[in-house]
Amino acid sequence: MERPIDYALAIRDLARRHNALFRDSIPLIASENIMSPLAMEMLLTDFGFRYAEGLPHHRYYQGNFFVDQVEDMVTELAKKVFGSKQADPRPISGTNANTSVLYGLTQPGDTITTPPLEGGGHISAARFGAVGLRGLNPVNYPFDVEEMNIDIDGTAKLLRETRPKLVLFGQSVFLFPTPLRELRDVFEEIGCTVWYDGAHVLGLIAGKQFQDPLREGAHIVTGSTHKTLPGPQHGIILGNADEEVWKAVQRGVFPGTLSNHHLNAMAALGVTLAEAMEFGEKYAAQVVKNARAMAEELASLGMKVLGEKNGYTRSHTLVVDVREYGGGRKVAELLEQRNIILNKNMLPWDDSRKSQNPSGLRIGSQEVTRIGFSEDDCREVARLIHRAVVKGEEKEKIIQEVRELKDAHREVKYCFGRLEAYRYFEIADLGDSGH
Ligand SMILES: *Cc1c(COP(=O)(O)O)cnc(C)c1O
């Protein structure tokens, strides 16, 4: 390409094609979602080009008259939706929320207890992620494959032996609620701060369909706001903590680990939380029903869905062992070629140092739920996966049926206003620049 504008237009063209790809595909990545029209509108505002360092009404720059009011409102909404004493909507991602807590509540050299990567733990809780960056020593809870959860007795024993001042729970493969209530006596005995990373399940917690960590023993909850909570790519921290603990966490946010807090995304988060108040319970209940319908159908077709003992899932996520079909990587790529988008994932017995072709697939029901898929539709998705992977049916036929299923669901649901899902918005007027 020669002219600068050719690059610019090529990028626009790729963006347009990307939207069309997702319009015609079945999106099953468990950490993604689609936003509402009103929330999307916020992303395009001038908020996205400003700074507002510090806390509302105590800023470093001028020009924050409206930003302060928005931030106050988003904080209030978060406290209402999650029933928390404290809320900070500034972190720009789930990882940033986590680094803020780590920065505020630990010192280099401390030990922190965390879920193991093979058990679905997130990289920010690993030695080579944010926990390592803070110079901490992570010790993993034992994991129970049958239960697809941390092992309660083993975890209690580990906590008593290790006596960390900060304990972290919550995973990226999050099928069942963390046994916080069962461990509460141990938390009190060792006097630790209990931190629950709800990145994946925040929308289910908002909709009262998973667990309520702040009433089960957690002092701090962090999360991404774009996974089951269908908001902007952003983060949040919630607290039922002592005032000193909360102040330390907020210092971890700013000046600790961010400067700009992406004010347009924060406004979009506010809209998303208001929508969660109005539609969140129905949405989250359908998300869980859909995940379970997909899991049961895949299992009835003979595929190995984990967590059978507990009904496969109580969240948006299910995991499938696909070793017999060539492993997670091969199967995820095969499905991608048929417009079914999901990801390979480590399963509890995989070696986290060799993660390129893990045993499993991770599947999430939240985005298809958001565009109106029912349990019947999700059983159909399961049959398409089975036909593609196990029966090896013709690619074009699968793609065609994927598109038909998707064509029946064209609108974003559970939100204020109406929006055609995956629509491309062209706002640049290029005049007579030759295009
Ligand atoms: C996704 C995830 C994060 C990180 O969130 P980002 O918003 O992508 O930075 C943190 N913790 C867990 C458990 C996650 O699944």
Short mmCIF file of N, CA, C and O in Angstrom, two decimals, residues 180-267:
data_model
loop_
_atom_site.label_atom_id
_atom_site.label_comp_id
_atom_site.label_asym_id
_atom_site.label_seq_id
_atom_site.Cartn_x
_atom_site.Cartn_y
_atom_site.Cartn_z
N LEU A 180 -17.00 -20.48 49.76
CA LEU A 180 -16.59 -19.45 50.72
C LEU A 180 -17.22 -19.69 52.09
O LEU A 180 -16.54 -19.59 53.11
N ARG A 181 -18.50 -20.02 52.10
CA ARG A 181 -19.19 -20.23 53.39
C ARG A 181 -18.52 -21.34 54.18
O ARG A 181 -18.34 -21.21 55.39
N GLU A 182 -18.15 -22.39 53.47
CA GLU A 182 -17.54 -23.55 54.12
C GLU A 182 -16.17 -23.18 54.71
O GLU A 182 -15.69 -23.85 55.62
N LEU A 183 -15.54 -22.13 54.15
CA LEU A 183 -14.19 -21.78 54.60
C LEU A 183 -14.19 -20.56 55.54
O LEU A 183 -13.14 -20.14 56.03
N ARG A 184 -15.36 -20.04 55.79
CA ARG A 184 -15.45 -18.77 56.51
C ARG A 184 -14.81 -18.81 57.90
O ARG A 184 -14.12 -17.87 58.31
N ASP A 185 -15.01 -19.93 58.61
CA ASP A 185 -14.40 -20.07 59.94
C ASP A 185 -12.88 -19.98 59.86
O ASP A 185 -12.24 -19.39 60.73
N VAL A 186 -12.33 -20.59 58.82
CA VAL A 186 -10.87 -20.55 58.67
C VAL A 186 -10.40 -19.12 58.38
O VAL A 186 -9.39 -18.67 58.93
N PHE A 187 -11.14 -18.41 57.55
CA PHE A 187 -10.77 -17.02 57.26
C PHE A 187 -10.72 -16.23 58.57
O PHE A 187 -9.80 -15.45 58.80
N GLU A 188 -11.75 -16.43 59.40
CA GLU A 188 -11.81 -15.66 60.65
C GLU A 188 -10.70 -16.08 61.60
O GLU A 188 -10.07 -15.24 62.25
N GLU A 189 -10.44 -17.37 61.63
CA GLU A 189 -9.38 -17.90 62.49
C GLU A 189 -8.02 -17.28 62.16
O GLU A 189 -7.27 -16.90 63.05
N ILE A 190 -7.69 -17.18 60.85
CA ILE A 190 -6.35 -16.66 60.51
C ILE A 190 -6.37 -15.14 60.25
O ILE A 190 -5.32 -14.54 60.06
N GLY A 191 -7.55 -14.54 60.24
CA GLY A 191 -7.65 -13.08 60.12
C GLY A 191 -7.18 -12.52 58.79
O GLY A 191 -6.56 -11.45 58.75
N CYS A 192 -7.48 -13.23 57.69
CA CYS A 192 -7.01 -12.78 56.37
C CYS A 192 -8.04 -11.88 55.69
O CYS A 192 -9.22 -11.87 56.06
N THR A 193 -7.59 -11.13 54.70
CA THR A 193 -8.52 -10.42 53.82
C THR A 193 -8.89 -11.37 52.68
O THR A 193 -8.01 -11.96 52.06
N VAL A 194 -10.19 -11.51 52.46
CA VAL A 194 -10.67 -12.47 51.46
C VAL A 194 -11.03 -11.71 50.18
O VAL A 194 -11.88 -10.83 50.20
N TRP A 195 -10.37 -12.09 49.11
CA TRP A 195 -10.52 -11.43 47.82
C TRP A 195 -11.08 -12.43 46.81
O TRP A 195 -10.53 -13.50 46.64
N TYR A 196 -12.16 -12.03 46.18
CA TYR A 196 -12.86 -12.89 45.21
C TYR A 196 -12.78 -12.24 43.84
O TYR A 196 -13.28 -11.13 43.66
N ASP A 197 -12.14 -12.90 42.90
CA ASP A 197 -12.04 -12.39 41.54
C ASP A 197 -13.25 -12.90 40.75
O ASP A 197 -13.29 -14.05 40.32
N GLY A 198 -14.22 -12.00 40.58
CA GLY A 198 -15.47 -12.39 39.91
C GLY A 198 -15.51 -11.98 38.44
O GLY A 198 -16.61 -11.79 37.89
N ALA A 199 -14.34 -11.86 37.81
CA ALA A 199 -14.30 -11.38 36.41
C ALA A 199 -15.32 -12.10 35.53
O ALA A 199 -16.08 -11.47 34.79
N HIS A 200 -15.31 -13.42 35.61
CA HIS A 200 -16.18 -14.18 34.71
C HIS A 200 -17.65 -14.13 35.09
O HIS A 200 -18.52 -14.17 34.23
N VAL A 201 -17.92 -14.10 36.37
CA VAL A 201 -19.30 -14.34 36.83
C VAL A 201 -20.01 -13.08 37.33
O VAL A 201 -21.10 -13.18 37.89
N LEU A 202 -19.40 -11.92 37.09
CA LEU A 202 -19.97 -10.68 37.64
C LEU A 202 -21.42 -10.46 37.21
O LEU A 202 -22.26 -10.03 38.02
N GLY A 203 -21.73 -10.76 35.97
CA GLY A 203 -23.10 -10.58 35.47
C GLY A 203 -24.07 -11.57 36.10
O GLY A 203 -25.27 -11.27 36.25
N LEU A 204 -23.56 -12.73 36.48
CA LEU A 204 -24.42 -13.73 37.14
C LEU A 204 -24.65 -13.33 38.59
O LEU A 204 -25.73 -13.53 39.14
N ILE A 205 -23.63 -12.73 39.21
CA ILE A 205 -23.78 -12.24 40.58
C ILE A 205 -24.76 -11.06 40.58
O ILE A 205 -25.67 -11.00 41.42
N ALA A 206 -24.60 -10.17 39.61
CA ALA A 206 -25.53 -9.03 39.50
C ALA A 206 -26.96 -9.53 39.34
O ALA A 206 -27.89 -8.94 39.89
N GLY A 207 -27.13 -10.62 38.61
CA GLY A 207 -28.46 -11.18 38.38
C GLY A 207 -28.89 -12.19 39.43
O GLY A 207 -29.89 -12.88 39.25
N LYS A 208 -28.10 -12.30 40.51
CA LYS A 208 -28.42 -13.17 41.65
C LYS A 208 -28.59 -14.64 41.27
O LYS A 208 -29.48 -15.33 41.77
N GLN A 209 -27.71 -15.12 40.38
CA GLN A 209 -27.86 -16.50 39.92
C GLN A 209 -26.65 -17.37 40.21
O GLN A 209 -26.62 -18.52 39.81
N PHE A 210 -25.64 -16.85 40.90
CA PHE A 210 -24.46 -17.71 41.08
C PHE A 210 -24.15 -17.86 42.56
O PHE A 210 -24.56 -18.81 43.19
N GLN A 211 -23.44 -16.92 43.14
CA GLN A 211 -23.25 -16.86 44.57
C GLN A 211 -23.13 -15.38 44.91
O GLN A 211 -23.03 -14.55 44.02
N ASP A 212 -23.14 -15.07 46.19
CA ASP A 212 -23.09 -13.68 46.61
C ASP A 212 -21.85 -13.52 47.49
O ASP A 212 -21.94 -13.55 48.71
N PRO A 213 -20.68 -13.38 46.84
CA PRO A 213 -19.42 -13.46 47.59
C PRO A 213 -19.33 -12.48 48.76
O PRO A 213 -18.76 -12.82 49.80
N LEU A 214 -19.90 -11.29 48.60
CA LEU A 214 -19.78 -10.28 49.66
C LEU A 214 -20.57 -10.66 50.91
O LEU A 214 -20.33 -10.13 51.99
N ARG A 215 -21.54 -11.55 50.76
CA ARG A 215 -22.27 -12.01 51.94
C ARG A 215 -21.82 -13.39 52.40
O ARG A 215 -22.32 -13.93 53.37
N GLU A 216 -20.86 -13.95 51.68
CA GLU A 216 -20.38 -15.29 52.03
C GLU A 216 -18.97 -15.24 52.61
O GLU A 216 -18.35 -16.29 52.80
N GLY A 217 -18.44 -14.05 52.84
CA GLY A 217 -17.13 -13.97 53.48
C GLY A 217 -16.09 -13.14 52.74
O GLY A 217 -15.03 -12.85 53.30
N ALA A 218 -16.36 -12.75 51.48
CA ALA A 218 -15.37 -11.95 50.76
C ALA A 218 -15.41 -10.50 51.23
O ALA A 218 -16.48 -9.95 51.48
N HIS A 219 -14.22 -9.88 51.34
CA HIS A 219 -14.14 -8.46 51.69
C HIS A 219 -13.99 -7.60 50.44
O HIS A 219 -14.43 -6.45 50.42
N ILE A 220 -13.32 -8.17 49.44
CA ILE A 220 -13.06 -7.44 48.20
C ILE A 220 -13.46 -8.31 47.02
O ILE A 220 -13.13 -9.50 46.99
N VAL A 221 -14.17 -7.72 46.06
CA VAL A 221 -14.49 -8.42 44.81
C VAL A 221 -13.95 -7.58 43.66
O VAL A 221 -14.20 -6.37 43.60
N THR A 222 -13.18 -8.22 42.77
CA THR A 222 -12.75 -7.54 41.54
C THR A 222 -13.45 -8.18 40.36
O THR A 222 -13.94 -9.30 40.45
N GLY A 223 -13.48 -7.47 39.25
CA GLY A 223 -14.08 -8.09 38.08
C GLY A 223 -13.80 -7.32 36.80
O GLY A 223 -13.46 -6.14 36.82
N SER A 224 -13.96 -8.03 35.70
CA SER A 224 -14.05 -7.42 34.39
C SER A 224 -15.52 -7.08 34.19
O SER A 224 -16.39 -7.76 34.74
N THR A 225 -15.81 -6.09 33.36
CA THR A 225 -17.21 -5.69 33.20
C THR A 225 -17.75 -6.05 31.81
O THR A 225 -18.75 -5.50 31.38
N HIS A 226 -17.08 -7.01 31.16
CA HIS A 226 -17.44 -7.31 29.76
C HIS A 226 -17.56 -8.81 29.50
O HIS A 226 -17.46 -9.25 28.37
N LYS A 227 -17.67 -9.61 30.55
CA LYS A 227 -17.76 -11.06 30.35
C LYS A 227 -19.23 -11.47 30.51
O LYS A 227 -20.00 -11.30 29.58
N THR A 228 -19.62 -11.95 31.70
CA THR A 228 -21.08 -12.16 31.82
C THR A 228 -21.80 -10.84 32.05
O THR A 228 -22.97 -10.70 31.69
N LEU A 229 -21.13 -9.88 32.68
CA LEU A 229 -21.73 -8.53 32.70
C LEU A 229 -21.49 -7.95 31.31
O LEU A 229 -20.35 -7.81 30.89
N PRO A 230 -22.55 -7.64 30.56
CA PRO A 230 -22.36 -7.32 29.14
C PRO A 230 -22.00 -5.86 28.89
O PRO A 230 -22.66 -5.16 28.13
N GLY A 231 -20.96 -5.38 29.53
CA GLY A 231 -20.59 -3.98 29.42
C GLY A 231 -19.32 -3.75 28.63
O GLY A 231 -18.86 -4.61 27.88
N PRO A 232 -18.73 -2.56 28.80
CA PRO A 232 -17.51 -2.21 28.07
C PRO A 232 -16.31 -2.98 28.61
O PRO A 232 -16.35 -3.49 29.74
N GLN A 233 -15.24 -3.04 27.84
CA GLN A 233 -14.01 -3.64 28.35
C GLN A 233 -13.44 -2.69 29.40
O GLN A 233 -12.89 -1.63 29.08
N HIS A 234 -13.60 -3.08 30.65
CA HIS A 234 -13.29 -2.22 31.78
C HIS A 234 -13.21 -3.13 33.01
O HIS A 234 -13.37 -4.34 32.90
N GLY A 235 -12.96 -2.51 34.18
CA GLY A 235 -12.92 -3.29 35.41
C GLY A 235 -13.65 -2.58 36.53
O GLY A 235 -14.10 -1.44 36.38
N ILE A 236 -13.76 -3.27 37.67
CA ILE A 236 -14.44 -2.68 38.83
C ILE A 236 -13.92 -3.36 40.09
O ILE A 236 -13.47 -4.51 40.05
N ILE A 237 -13.97 -2.64 41.19
CA ILE A 237 -13.67 -3.25 42.50
C ILE A 237 -14.83 -2.92 43.44
O ILE A 237 -15.31 -1.78 43.50
N LEU A 238 -15.29 -3.95 44.14
CA LEU A 238 -16.37 -3.79 45.12
C LEU A 238 -15.83 -4.17 46.48
O LEU A 238 -14.95 -5.02 46.58
N GLY A 239 -16.37 -3.56 47.53
CA GLY A 239 -15.86 -3.91 48.86
C GLY A 239 -16.91 -3.92 49.95
O GLY A 239 -17.89 -3.15 49.90
N ASN A 240 -16.73 -4.84 50.87
CA ASN A 240 -17.36 -4.77 52.19
C ASN A 240 -16.21 -4.86 53.18
O ASN A 240 -16.11 -5.77 53.96
N ALA A 241 -15.33 -3.89 53.08
CA ALA A 241 -14.06 -3.97 53.81
C ALA A 241 -13.97 -2.87 54.85
O ALA A 241 -14.71 -1.88 54.80
N ASP A 242 -13.03 -3.04 55.78
CA ASP A 242 -12.73 -1.96 56.72
C ASP A 242 -12.22 -0.76 55.93
O ASP A 242 -11.61 -0.91 54.88
N GLU A 243 -12.41 0.40 56.51
CA GLU A 243 -12.07 1.63 55.79
C GLU A 243 -10.58 1.70 55.41
O GLU A 243 -10.26 2.13 54.30
N GLU A 244 -9.69 1.23 56.29
CA GLU A 244 -8.24 1.29 55.93
C GLU A 244 -7.93 0.37 54.76
O GLU A 244 -7.12 0.71 53.89
N VAL A 245 -8.55 -0.81 54.79
CA VAL A 245 -8.33 -1.76 53.68
C VAL A 245 -8.82 -1.14 52.38
O VAL A 245 -8.12 -1.15 51.36
N TRP A 246 -10.02 -0.56 52.43
CA TRP A 246 -10.58 0.03 51.21
C TRP A 246 -9.73 1.19 50.70
O TRP A 246 -9.47 1.32 49.51
N LYS A 247 -9.24 2.03 51.63
CA LYS A 247 -8.39 3.16 51.22
C LYS A 247 -7.11 2.67 50.55
O LYS A 247 -6.66 3.24 49.56
N ALA A 248 -6.56 1.59 51.09
CA ALA A 248 -5.33 1.04 50.50
C ALA A 248 -5.61 0.51 49.10
O ALA A 248 -4.81 0.70 48.17
N VAL A 249 -6.76 -0.14 48.92
CA VAL A 249 -7.13 -0.63 47.58
C VAL A 249 -7.28 0.55 46.62
O VAL A 249 -6.77 0.53 45.49
N GLN A 250 -7.94 1.61 47.07
CA GLN A 250 -8.14 2.77 46.18
C GLN A 250 -6.82 3.47 45.85
O GLN A 250 -6.66 3.97 44.74
N ARG A 251 -5.88 3.46 46.79
CA ARG A 251 -4.55 4.00 46.46
C ARG A 251 -3.85 3.08 45.45
O ARG A 251 -3.03 3.52 44.64
N GLY A 252 -4.19 1.78 45.52
CA GLY A 252 -3.66 0.84 44.53
C GLY A 252 -4.17 1.13 43.13
O GLY A 252 -3.49 0.89 42.14
N VAL A 253 -5.40 1.66 43.05
CA VAL A 253 -5.95 2.03 41.74
C VAL A 253 -5.20 3.28 41.22
O VAL A 253 -4.57 3.25 40.18
N PHE A 254 -5.32 4.35 41.98
CA PHE A 254 -4.61 5.59 41.66
C PHE A 254 -4.06 6.18 42.95
O PHE A 254 -4.80 6.27 43.92
N PRO A 255 -2.82 6.50 43.00
CA PRO A 255 -1.81 6.54 41.93
C PRO A 255 -1.10 5.21 41.66
O PRO A 255 -0.19 5.18 40.82
N GLY A 256 -1.55 4.14 42.31
CA GLY A 256 -0.81 2.88 42.20
C GLY A 256 -0.63 2.34 40.80
O GLY A 256 0.49 2.12 40.33
N THR A 257 -1.74 2.09 40.10
CA THR A 257 -1.59 1.32 38.86
C THR A 257 -2.30 1.91 37.64
O THR A 257 -2.37 1.25 36.61
N LEU A 258 -2.89 3.08 37.75
CA LEU A 258 -3.38 3.72 36.54
C LEU A 258 -3.33 5.22 36.67
O LEU A 258 -3.17 5.77 37.77
N SER A 259 -3.47 5.88 35.53
CA SER A 259 -3.55 7.33 35.51
C SER A 259 -4.90 7.69 34.91
O SER A 259 -5.82 8.10 35.59
N ASN A 260 -5.06 7.40 33.61
CA ASN A 260 -6.33 7.65 32.94
C ASN A 260 -7.28 6.50 33.23
O ASN A 260 -6.86 5.34 33.18
N HIS A 261 -8.53 6.79 33.53
CA HIS A 261 -9.40 5.62 33.75
C HIS A 261 -10.49 5.40 32.70
O HIS A 261 -11.47 4.72 32.96
N HIS A 262 -10.28 5.87 31.49
CA HIS A 262 -11.16 5.56 30.36
C HIS A 262 -12.60 5.93 30.69
O HIS A 262 -13.46 5.07 30.91
N LEU A 263 -12.82 7.23 30.70
CA LEU A 263 -14.09 7.78 31.20
C LEU A 263 -15.28 7.39 30.33
O LEU A 263 -16.40 7.27 30.83
N ASN A 264 -15.04 7.18 29.05
CA ASN A 264 -16.15 6.75 28.19
C ASN A 264 -16.60 5.34 28.56
O ASN A 264 -17.80 5.05 28.61
N ALA A 265 -15.63 4.47 28.86
CA ALA A 265 -15.99 3.10 29.27
C ALA A 265 -16.68 3.13 30.63
O ALA A 265 -17.62 2.36 30.87
N MET A 266 -16.23 4.02 31.51
CA MET A 266 -16.88 4.12 32.82
C MET A 266 -18.35 4.54 32.66
O MET A 266 -19.24 4.00 33.33
N ALA A 267 -18.61 5.47 31.76
CA ALA A 267 -20.00 5.88 31.50
C ALA A 267 -20.80 4.71 30.93
O ALA A 267 -21.96 4.47 31.31
#
